[in-house]
Structure formats: C-alpha cells, structure tokens
C-alpha cells in the first residue's frame, strides 16, 4: 500500500515507470500494476522529473522591479546602485512578502530547491533576518539555502566583513563574495582568500559571484580555484557567472580550465541575466558575456544554469521557470545537438542538485518524494515548450497543479485541439 502512485510516466532517461511514494520518500520504482494507493496520478505519456533546482538567486531583491525606479542603462553597476537606494527604504515585512510570493511561483513551477544570496551590506541585516524567516516558512516544500553575500564588497564596504560574519553566525548556510567589485584586483584576490578560509574554518560551502564583467583580465576564478585546492574544499565551492572567461585569452583559458577541474569547482552561469547585462560597453561585434559552458562540460566540470534575478534592479522579466533559464542558455551557448539539449535539462536538475549538495535528490528508491509531472514527452520537448507543470509533488504531497497548455481551434477542416507536442518523424 502506497500513499501515492505516479503511474506510467516517462523519466528523463527515457524509461517508462511507475513511482510509489510512502510518506515523504520514494519507496518503489518500476511496475506497480497491482499495487494499491491512497492517491493515483496518471502520468502516461508525460515526463516525470525530479524537481527543478536553482543554485543562484537573489530572493531579497526579487519582485522589486520599478522600486524606487527602473535601471535605465541596463548595466550591472546601475543595478547595484539602484539596489543601494532600495535598501534604504525597504522593510523586513516587504522582503518577506515578496520572497513568499516568489516561493509560490517557484512551487507552481516545480522549482523546489533554491540557493539565494542575501545581501549582508546592511548594519541591520534586514534581508538576512527576513530570508531566515522565509526559509523556515517554506521548508516543507522548498529547500532554501542562503549565501552571505557582501554585495558592496567584503573590503570595499566598511562594515561588510563584520556583517557577513554576523550573518553566518545567525545561520546563513554558505559563504559568498564579489571579488570583481572590490577596489583593486589585489583586494579582490585577498577577499577570495579570506572568505575561503572562513568557510574552511566553519565547514561551510562557498559560492562567489566571480568575474562578472567583460574584463578579460578579471581572474578571480583562478584565485578561487587555487584557494579551494589549498584548503581542501574540493566539491564544496561554486563560481557564479565567470563571464570574464568569455573574453579571456585562449592560451590562458587552456591553463585555467584544468585548475578549475582539479579543484572540483561547480560553475553557475546565469544566461538570462548575463545576456542582457554583459557587453553593454561594446559596439559591434557585441560580446554575449556567457562563460565557456561547453568547454567546461567537456572537461568534466559540473556546470548548471542559474536564474539569478526575477523582476528586480538587474532583470525586468522572469517567472521562476528554470526551463526558461535553460532555454536561453541552450541558445546562447549553442548547445543544439540532441545530447547537448538533454544536458541543458540536466543542468537545471541533477547538475544543480550536485552544486547545492542536496541529499536524497532524484527518482530512486529512498529519494525524497519530490517530483514534477510535465506536459511533455521528454526533456527536449519540455525545453521547447517550457512545458506546463501538471502536478508538483513535494515531500509526498501534491502542492500545485496546472492545466495542459492546450488550445481549442476553430479552423475549417482542422482538428479542434492543438497541443504543440510533437514526435520527431511524425506529421
Ligand atoms: Zn547574482
């Protein structure tokens, strides 16, 4: 007897299988033809996947678009300035309300694990207190991991160092940084070293905004990889953005990539954001500002797409849909072969789960009973359609349901229904 059976779905690897759930765990995968269950969901013909995972987000800023004004230049630096203005006027209740609203969107999109940076450059640490509260409130359906992020510079901002350490003392999970925003390259490198030492001493993970610029000589990822290796933090460190790598000299990159691989750095490009923020100082040709994704994947480096922003000072769109994120990444990185498109789906599910270090993630026996049923027959179709999340199950409980994206047609001599689903090789 199961509490819930998801019947006949297609798994991301193409297997067709039933999934049996008891309590908050997956307890059977295979044919459950004769089994009984309290609840049965028929997923025949639909894709069943572990939940989407976003390893890079800013939940303290989300849904603040237009407050107190919009980013006129569209640059990262104006966005940081605008966020500084907003921080002066926002309240803890505002942050909590916006974050909880975003978590509703995430739940509806099957996005059930999020790593959010939280700005620690605020003597009141309003954002930290607010997101710790949100983390507690959503814990039954979203794994929210928080990164202490000194937005205005760990050394550049006079109290950021002290406040970042306070945030970690308050229970923030991961050590963040922004070395390219420090006053000098030397200060940036020193911040990477000290922040990695803090993480090593506390047994924490590291996730740095790293080289988010078009400067080909911004090379903090080299320091981050070196410190990771020196301190024995392999596998526990993420480099977010790494956009400067787009512009770096190829010879230098040929030396850098093996160092990143050896240090087991997890990499988080954020394609929606960087395709609009980067290259703003270029005329033509205009750089895309996405890091070298395919080249890193080929080296065996774990790379996963991050969302970064939704409706905030840096990005004016977004819906908490990790398929949107992967769709943009697929285009900008030109990952168009069938294998590469499948990889793009993995990059918003299993690869990101690895970056966040999520225990019990997946569709195997013993895994957490969190999964999503999509209106698509396979991962590539899910990407093409940005498919509807028919059912979202979190810890064994159905928490969201959406209708299929069907259209009713009124056309002469044509079918009444268009689903836009398509099997290659058919009409
Ligand atoms: Zn970010």
Tab-separated table of C-alpha atoms and ligand atoms in Angstrom, residues 56-58 117 149 209 212 240-241 270 308-309, ligand 1:
chain	number	residue	atom	x	y	z
A	56	UNK	CA	21.808	31.152	-7.920
A	57	UNK	CA	19.107	33.626	-6.942
A	58	UNK	CA	18.589	36.918	-5.086
A	117	UNK	CA	22.290	35.093	-1.968
A	149	UNK	CA	26.711	37.958	0.085
A	209	UNK	CA	29.979	35.971	-7.691
A	212	UNK	CA	31.034	39.060	-13.544
A	240	UNK	CA	28.924	32.035	-10.210
A	241	UNK	CA	28.831	33.906	-13.536
A	270	UNK	CA	23.193	32.795	-15.399
A	308	UNK	CA	19.852	34.935	-10.705
A	309	UNK	CA	17.061	37.505	-10.901
B	1	LIG	ZN1	23.838	37.030	-8.536
